[in-house]
Tab-separated table of C-alpha atoms in Angstrom:
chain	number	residue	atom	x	y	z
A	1	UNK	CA	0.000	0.000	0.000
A	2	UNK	CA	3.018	2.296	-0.104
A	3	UNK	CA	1.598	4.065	-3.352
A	4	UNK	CA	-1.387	4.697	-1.817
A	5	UNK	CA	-1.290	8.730	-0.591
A	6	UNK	CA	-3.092	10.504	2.018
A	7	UNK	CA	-4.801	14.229	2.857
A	8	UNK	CA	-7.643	15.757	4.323
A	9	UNK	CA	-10.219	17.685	2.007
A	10	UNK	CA	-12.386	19.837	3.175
A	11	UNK	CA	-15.779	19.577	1.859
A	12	UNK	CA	-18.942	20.712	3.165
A	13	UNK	CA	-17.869	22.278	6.353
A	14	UNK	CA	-15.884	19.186	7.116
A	15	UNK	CA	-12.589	17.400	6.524
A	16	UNK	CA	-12.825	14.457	5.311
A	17	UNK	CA	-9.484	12.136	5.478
A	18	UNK	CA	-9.241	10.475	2.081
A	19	UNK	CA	-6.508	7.768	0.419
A	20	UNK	CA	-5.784	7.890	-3.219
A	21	UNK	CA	-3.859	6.566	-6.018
A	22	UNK	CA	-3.569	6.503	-10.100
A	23	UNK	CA	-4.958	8.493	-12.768
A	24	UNK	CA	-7.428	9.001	-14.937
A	25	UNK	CA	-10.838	8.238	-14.940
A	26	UNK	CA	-11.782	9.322	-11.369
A	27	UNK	CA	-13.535	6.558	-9.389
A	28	UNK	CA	-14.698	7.058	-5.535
A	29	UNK	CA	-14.928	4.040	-3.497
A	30	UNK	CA	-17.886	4.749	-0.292
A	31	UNK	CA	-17.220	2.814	2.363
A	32	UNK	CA	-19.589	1.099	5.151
A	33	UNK	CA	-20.365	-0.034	9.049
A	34	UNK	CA	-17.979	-0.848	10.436
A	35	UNK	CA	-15.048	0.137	8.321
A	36	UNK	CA	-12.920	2.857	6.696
A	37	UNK	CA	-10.816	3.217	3.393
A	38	UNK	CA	-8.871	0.529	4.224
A	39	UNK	CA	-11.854	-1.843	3.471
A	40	UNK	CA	-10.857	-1.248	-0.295
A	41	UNK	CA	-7.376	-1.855	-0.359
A	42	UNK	CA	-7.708	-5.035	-2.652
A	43	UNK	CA	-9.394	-1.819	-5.153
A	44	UNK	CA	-7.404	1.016	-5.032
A	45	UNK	CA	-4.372	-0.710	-6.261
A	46	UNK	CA	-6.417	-2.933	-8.623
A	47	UNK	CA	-8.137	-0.030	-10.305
A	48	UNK	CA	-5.124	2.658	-9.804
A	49	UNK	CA	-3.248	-0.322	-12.063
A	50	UNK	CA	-6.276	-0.573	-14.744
A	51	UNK	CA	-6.251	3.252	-15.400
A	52	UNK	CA	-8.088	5.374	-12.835
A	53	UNK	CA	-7.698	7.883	-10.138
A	54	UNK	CA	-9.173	6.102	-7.085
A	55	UNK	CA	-10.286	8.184	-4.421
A	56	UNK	CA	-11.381	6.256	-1.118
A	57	UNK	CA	-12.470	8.183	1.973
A	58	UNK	CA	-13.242	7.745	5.489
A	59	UNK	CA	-16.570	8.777	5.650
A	60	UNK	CA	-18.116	11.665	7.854
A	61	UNK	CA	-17.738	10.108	11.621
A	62	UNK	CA	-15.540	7.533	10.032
A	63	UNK	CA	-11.724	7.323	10.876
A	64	UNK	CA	-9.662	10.600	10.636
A	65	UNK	CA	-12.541	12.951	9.480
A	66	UNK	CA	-14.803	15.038	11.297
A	67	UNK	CA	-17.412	13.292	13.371
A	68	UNK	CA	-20.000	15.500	13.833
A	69	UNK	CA	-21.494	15.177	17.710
A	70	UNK	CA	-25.399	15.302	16.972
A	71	UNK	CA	-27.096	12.790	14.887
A	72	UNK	CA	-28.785	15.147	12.788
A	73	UNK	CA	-25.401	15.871	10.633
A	74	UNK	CA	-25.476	12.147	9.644
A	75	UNK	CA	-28.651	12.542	7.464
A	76	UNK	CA	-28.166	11.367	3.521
A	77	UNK	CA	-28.129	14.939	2.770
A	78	UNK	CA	-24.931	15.727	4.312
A	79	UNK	CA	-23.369	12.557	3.383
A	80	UNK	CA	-24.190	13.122	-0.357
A	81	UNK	CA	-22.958	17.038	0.347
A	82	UNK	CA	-19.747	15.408	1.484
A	83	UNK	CA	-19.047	13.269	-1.484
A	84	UNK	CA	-20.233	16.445	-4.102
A	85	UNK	CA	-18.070	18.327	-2.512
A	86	UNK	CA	-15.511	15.883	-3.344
A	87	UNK	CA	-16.025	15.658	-6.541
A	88	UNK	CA	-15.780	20.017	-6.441
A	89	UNK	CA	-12.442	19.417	-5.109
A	90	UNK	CA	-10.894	17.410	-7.852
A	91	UNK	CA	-12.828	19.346	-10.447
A	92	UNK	CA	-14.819	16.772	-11.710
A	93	UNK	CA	-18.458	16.817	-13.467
A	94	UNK	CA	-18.723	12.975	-13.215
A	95	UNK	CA	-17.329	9.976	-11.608
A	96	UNK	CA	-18.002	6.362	-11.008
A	97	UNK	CA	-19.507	5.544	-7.703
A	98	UNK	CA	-18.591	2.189	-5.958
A	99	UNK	CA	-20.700	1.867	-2.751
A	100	UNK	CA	-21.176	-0.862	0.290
A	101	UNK	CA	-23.727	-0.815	3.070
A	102	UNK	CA	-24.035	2.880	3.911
A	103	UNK	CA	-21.483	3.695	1.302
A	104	UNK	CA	-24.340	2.049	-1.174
A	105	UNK	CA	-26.978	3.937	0.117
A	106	UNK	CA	-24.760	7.257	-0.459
A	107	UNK	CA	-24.350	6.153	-4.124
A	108	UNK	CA	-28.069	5.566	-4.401
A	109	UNK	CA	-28.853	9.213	-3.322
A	110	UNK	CA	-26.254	10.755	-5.162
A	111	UNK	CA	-27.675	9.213	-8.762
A	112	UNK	CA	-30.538	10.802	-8.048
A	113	UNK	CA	-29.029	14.493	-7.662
A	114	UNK	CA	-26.198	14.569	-10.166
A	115	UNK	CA	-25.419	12.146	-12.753
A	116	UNK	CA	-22.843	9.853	-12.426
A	117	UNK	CA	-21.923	6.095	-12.760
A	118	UNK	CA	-22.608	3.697	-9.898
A	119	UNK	CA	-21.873	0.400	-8.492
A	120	UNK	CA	-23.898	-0.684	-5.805
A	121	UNK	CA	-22.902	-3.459	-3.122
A	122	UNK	CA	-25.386	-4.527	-1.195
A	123	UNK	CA	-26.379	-3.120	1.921
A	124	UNK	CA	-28.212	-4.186	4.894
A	125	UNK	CA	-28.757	-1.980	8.123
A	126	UNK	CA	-29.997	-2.091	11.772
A	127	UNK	CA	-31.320	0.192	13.673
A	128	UNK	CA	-29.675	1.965	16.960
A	129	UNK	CA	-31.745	3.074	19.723
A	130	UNK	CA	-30.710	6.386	21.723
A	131	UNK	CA	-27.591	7.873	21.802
A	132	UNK	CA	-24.739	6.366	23.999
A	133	UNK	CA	-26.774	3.001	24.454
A	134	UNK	CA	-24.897	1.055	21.945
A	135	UNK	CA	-21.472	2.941	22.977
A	136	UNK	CA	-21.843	1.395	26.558
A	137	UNK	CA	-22.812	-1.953	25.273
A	138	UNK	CA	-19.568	-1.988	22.522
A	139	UNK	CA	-17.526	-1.202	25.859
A	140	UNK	CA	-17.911	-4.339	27.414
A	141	UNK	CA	-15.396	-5.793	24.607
A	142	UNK	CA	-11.927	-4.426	23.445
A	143	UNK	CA	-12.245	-3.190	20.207
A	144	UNK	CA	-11.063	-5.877	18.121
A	145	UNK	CA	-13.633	-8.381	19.342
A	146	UNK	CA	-15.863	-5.596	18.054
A	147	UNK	CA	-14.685	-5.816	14.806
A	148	UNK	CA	-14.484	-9.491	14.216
A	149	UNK	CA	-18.029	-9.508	15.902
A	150	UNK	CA	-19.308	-7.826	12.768
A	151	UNK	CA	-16.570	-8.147	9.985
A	152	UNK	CA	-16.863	-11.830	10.281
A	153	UNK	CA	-20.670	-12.124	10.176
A	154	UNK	CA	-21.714	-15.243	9.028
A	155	UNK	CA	-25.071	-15.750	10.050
A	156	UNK	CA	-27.681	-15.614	6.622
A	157	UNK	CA	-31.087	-15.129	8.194
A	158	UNK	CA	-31.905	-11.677	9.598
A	159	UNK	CA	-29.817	-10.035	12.407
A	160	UNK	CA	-32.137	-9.214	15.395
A	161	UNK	CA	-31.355	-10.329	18.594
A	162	UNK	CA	-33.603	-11.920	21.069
A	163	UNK	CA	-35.639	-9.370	23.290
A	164	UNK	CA	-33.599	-7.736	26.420
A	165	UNK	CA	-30.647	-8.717	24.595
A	166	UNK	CA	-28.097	-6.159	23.046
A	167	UNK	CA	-26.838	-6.915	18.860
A	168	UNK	CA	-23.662	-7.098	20.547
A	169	UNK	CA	-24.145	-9.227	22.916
A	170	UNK	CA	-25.757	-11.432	20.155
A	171	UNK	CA	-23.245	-11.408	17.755
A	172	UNK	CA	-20.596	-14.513	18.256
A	173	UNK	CA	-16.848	-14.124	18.134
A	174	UNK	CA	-15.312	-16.715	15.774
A	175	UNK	CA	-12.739	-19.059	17.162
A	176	UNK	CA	-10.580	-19.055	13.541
A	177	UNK	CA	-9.993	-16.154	10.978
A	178	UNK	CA	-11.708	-16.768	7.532
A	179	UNK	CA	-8.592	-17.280	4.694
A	180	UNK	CA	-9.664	-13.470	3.252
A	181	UNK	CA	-8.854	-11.564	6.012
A	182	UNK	CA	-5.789	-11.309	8.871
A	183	UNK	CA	-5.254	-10.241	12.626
A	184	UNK	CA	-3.343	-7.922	11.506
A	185	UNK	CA	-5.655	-6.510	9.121
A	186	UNK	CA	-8.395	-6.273	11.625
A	187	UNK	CA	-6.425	-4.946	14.089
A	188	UNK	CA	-5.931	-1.761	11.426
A	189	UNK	CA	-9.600	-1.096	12.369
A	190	UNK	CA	-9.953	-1.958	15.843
A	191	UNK	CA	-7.071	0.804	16.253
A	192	UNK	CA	-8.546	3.251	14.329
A	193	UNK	CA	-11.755	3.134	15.734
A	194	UNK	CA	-10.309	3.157	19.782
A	195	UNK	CA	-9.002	6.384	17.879
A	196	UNK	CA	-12.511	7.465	17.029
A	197	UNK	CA	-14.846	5.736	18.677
A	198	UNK	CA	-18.157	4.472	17.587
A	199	UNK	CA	-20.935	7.183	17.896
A	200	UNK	CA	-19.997	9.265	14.513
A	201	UNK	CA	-20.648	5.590	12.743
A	202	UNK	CA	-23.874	4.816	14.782
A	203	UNK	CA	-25.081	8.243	14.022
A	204	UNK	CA	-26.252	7.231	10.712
A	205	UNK	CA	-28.630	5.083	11.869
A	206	UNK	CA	-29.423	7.366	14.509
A	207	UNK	CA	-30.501	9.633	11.401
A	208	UNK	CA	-32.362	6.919	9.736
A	209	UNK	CA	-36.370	8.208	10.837
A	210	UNK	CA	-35.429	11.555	9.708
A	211	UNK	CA	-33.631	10.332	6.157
A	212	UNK	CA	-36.997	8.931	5.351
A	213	UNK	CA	-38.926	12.148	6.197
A	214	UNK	CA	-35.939	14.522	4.098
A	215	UNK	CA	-36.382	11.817	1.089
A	216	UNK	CA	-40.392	11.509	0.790
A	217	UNK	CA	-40.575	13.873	-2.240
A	218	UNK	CA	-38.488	10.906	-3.811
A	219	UNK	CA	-40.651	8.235	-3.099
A	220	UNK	CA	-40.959	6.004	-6.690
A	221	UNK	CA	-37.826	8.161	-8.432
A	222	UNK	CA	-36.231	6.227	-11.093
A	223	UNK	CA	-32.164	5.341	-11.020
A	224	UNK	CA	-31.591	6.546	-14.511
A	225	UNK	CA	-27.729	6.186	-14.939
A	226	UNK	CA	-25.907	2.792	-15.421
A	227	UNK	CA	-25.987	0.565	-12.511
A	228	UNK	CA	-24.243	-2.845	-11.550
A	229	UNK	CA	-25.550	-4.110	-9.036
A	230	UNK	CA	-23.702	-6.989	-6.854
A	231	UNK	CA	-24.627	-9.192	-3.545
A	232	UNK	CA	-23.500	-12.117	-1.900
A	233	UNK	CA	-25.814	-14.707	-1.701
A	234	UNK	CA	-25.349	-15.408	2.163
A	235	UNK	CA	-25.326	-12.007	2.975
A	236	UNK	CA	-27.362	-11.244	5.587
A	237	UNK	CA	-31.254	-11.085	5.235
A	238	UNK	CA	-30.819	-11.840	1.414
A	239	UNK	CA	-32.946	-15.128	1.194
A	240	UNK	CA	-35.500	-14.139	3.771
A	241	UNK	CA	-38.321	-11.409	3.683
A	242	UNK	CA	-38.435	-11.251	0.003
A	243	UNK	CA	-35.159	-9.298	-0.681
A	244	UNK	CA	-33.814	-11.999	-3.446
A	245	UNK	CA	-37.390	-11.943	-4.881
A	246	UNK	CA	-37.195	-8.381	-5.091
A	247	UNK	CA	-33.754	-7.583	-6.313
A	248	UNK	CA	-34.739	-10.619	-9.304
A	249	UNK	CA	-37.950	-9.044	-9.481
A	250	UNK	CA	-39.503	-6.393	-11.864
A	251	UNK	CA	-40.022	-3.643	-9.315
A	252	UNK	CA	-36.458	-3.393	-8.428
A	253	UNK	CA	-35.912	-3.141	-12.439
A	254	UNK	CA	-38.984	-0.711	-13.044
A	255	UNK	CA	-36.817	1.710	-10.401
A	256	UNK	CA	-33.167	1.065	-12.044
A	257	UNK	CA	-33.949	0.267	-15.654
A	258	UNK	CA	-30.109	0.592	-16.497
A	259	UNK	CA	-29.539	-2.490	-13.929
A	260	UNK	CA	-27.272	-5.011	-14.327
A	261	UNK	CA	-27.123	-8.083	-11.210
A	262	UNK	CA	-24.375	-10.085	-9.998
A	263	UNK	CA	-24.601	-12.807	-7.702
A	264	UNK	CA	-21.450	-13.800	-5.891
A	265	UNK	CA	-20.965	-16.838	-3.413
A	266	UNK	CA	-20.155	-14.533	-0.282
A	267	UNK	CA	-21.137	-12.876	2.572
A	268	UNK	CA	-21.337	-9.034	3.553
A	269	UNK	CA	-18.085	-7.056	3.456
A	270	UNK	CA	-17.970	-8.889	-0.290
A	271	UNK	CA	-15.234	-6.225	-1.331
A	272	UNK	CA	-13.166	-7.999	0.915
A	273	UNK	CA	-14.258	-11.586	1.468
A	274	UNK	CA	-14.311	-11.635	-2.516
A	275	UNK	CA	-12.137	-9.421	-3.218
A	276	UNK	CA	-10.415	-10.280	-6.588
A	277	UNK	CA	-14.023	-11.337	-8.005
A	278	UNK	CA	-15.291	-7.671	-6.703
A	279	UNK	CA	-12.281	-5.799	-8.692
A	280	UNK	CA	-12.687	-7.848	-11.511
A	281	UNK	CA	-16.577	-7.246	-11.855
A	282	UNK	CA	-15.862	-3.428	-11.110
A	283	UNK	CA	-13.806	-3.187	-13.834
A	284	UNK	CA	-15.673	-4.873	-16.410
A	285	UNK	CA	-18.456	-2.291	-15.413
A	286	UNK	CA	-15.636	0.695	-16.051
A	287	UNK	CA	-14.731	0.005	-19.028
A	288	UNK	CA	-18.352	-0.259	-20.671
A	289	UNK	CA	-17.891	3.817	-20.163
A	290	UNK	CA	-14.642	5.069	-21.848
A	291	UNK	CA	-12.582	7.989	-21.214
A	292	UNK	CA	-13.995	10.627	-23.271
């Protein structure tokens, strides 16, 4: 990762740490819970390799940007302001959007205010209760149990834990690693986020109830521009309440009608668990869209 190169931008009213390499072609990878740039390392140097500038930030609350106390700055409004201000920075009318979990739902929002390119991963949320309860219950574990709690998700069926019980709590910590990620590459996030903390990243769904009242005038909007869209088939919640039915279904295609679908044999944090497949699939999508 030596290439890769590092600044702050300020965007927004914040600064936003990001990590960069290559040229050309500029291509923004959106990151999701709980992670940071580093969860596209496999891309940056993939891509930066094929042709493209690769621009992968730390999200707003994420890392080393701004985290923004109140819940209220976490809304899909200021995330997308973040990212447009971004693309301000470099000077750039249009880019290709890569997104995962919240990272995806950024790149969903964004193609409907500007146009751009987008690849969507697929995301899945909970929802957080009030502020500082899931901080105290994340401090009964050191932060890399924490991480492998949720980086190493397994479980397929939906994640709710049983009543009077915290998601936490819930969540088992394997006994091995999986073969696609090390201790010493999750130890790169638990650091960072004993750095940070967790209530800038748990803001977002603190923000959720008010994200659906600030997008109701786009309630039935159509995804116009080119979309790939790609999921692991044990992610979680994918084969229960409908969500494959949907995503094969027509309404999902009546929404995006530039959709294309990939089904992968992974879990969640696919970029990762999958990650030569992901870069590979990425690129194919690139390069339907030459450099003018």
């Amino acid at each position: 990762m030596n290439e890769v190169s590092h600044q702050r931008v300020k965007t927004n009213g914040i600064w936003l740490h990001i990590a960069e390499q290559g040229t050309g072609p500029l291509v923004l990878l959106l990151h999701g819970f709980p992670e940071i740039w580093y969860s596209w390392r496999h891309q940056i140097t993939f891509l930066a390799n094929h042709g493209y500038h690769v621009v992968a930030p730390d999200l707003r609350g994420y890392g080393d940007s701004d985290s923004p106390l109140s819940p209220i700055s976490y809304t899909v409004m200021h995330l997308v302001g973040d990212i447009i201000g971004l693309l301000d920075h470099f000077g750039e009318q249009q880019a290709f959007i890569v997104g995962h979990d919240w990272g995806a739902v950024i790149g969903w929002h964004l193609a409907l205010y500007i146009l751009s390119h987008l690849v969507k991963i697929w995301d899945v949320h909970d929802v957080v209760d009030e502020p500082g309860r899931a901080e105290r219950a994340f401090a009964r574990y050191d932060y890399l149990t924490v991480i492998k709690k949720f980086l190493l998700i397994t479980q397929t069926d939906n994640l709710i834990a049983p009543p009077g019980m915290e998601i936490i709590d819930y969540l088992r910590t394997p006994s091995r690693l999986p073969p696609w990620i090390t201790e010493e590459e999750l130890q790169v996030y638990a650091d960072k986020f004993q750095e940070s903390g967790f209530t800038g990243a748990l803001n977002y769904y603190r923000a959720m109830d008010l994200n659906w009242e600030l997008t109701a005038p786009w309630q039935g909007s159509k995804i116009t521009v080119p979309v790939k869209f790609m999921v692991g088939k044990k992610d979680l919640g994918f084969e229960a309440s409908g969500v494959r039915q949907y995503v094969e279904g027509n309404i999902f295609r009546s929404l995006v009608p530039n959709l294309e679908i990939v089904i992968l044999d992974g879990h969640h944090f696919l970029q990762q668990e999958k990650h030569q497949e992901v870069s590979e699939e990425i690129l194919s999508f690139l390069r339907k869209f030459p450099a003018e």
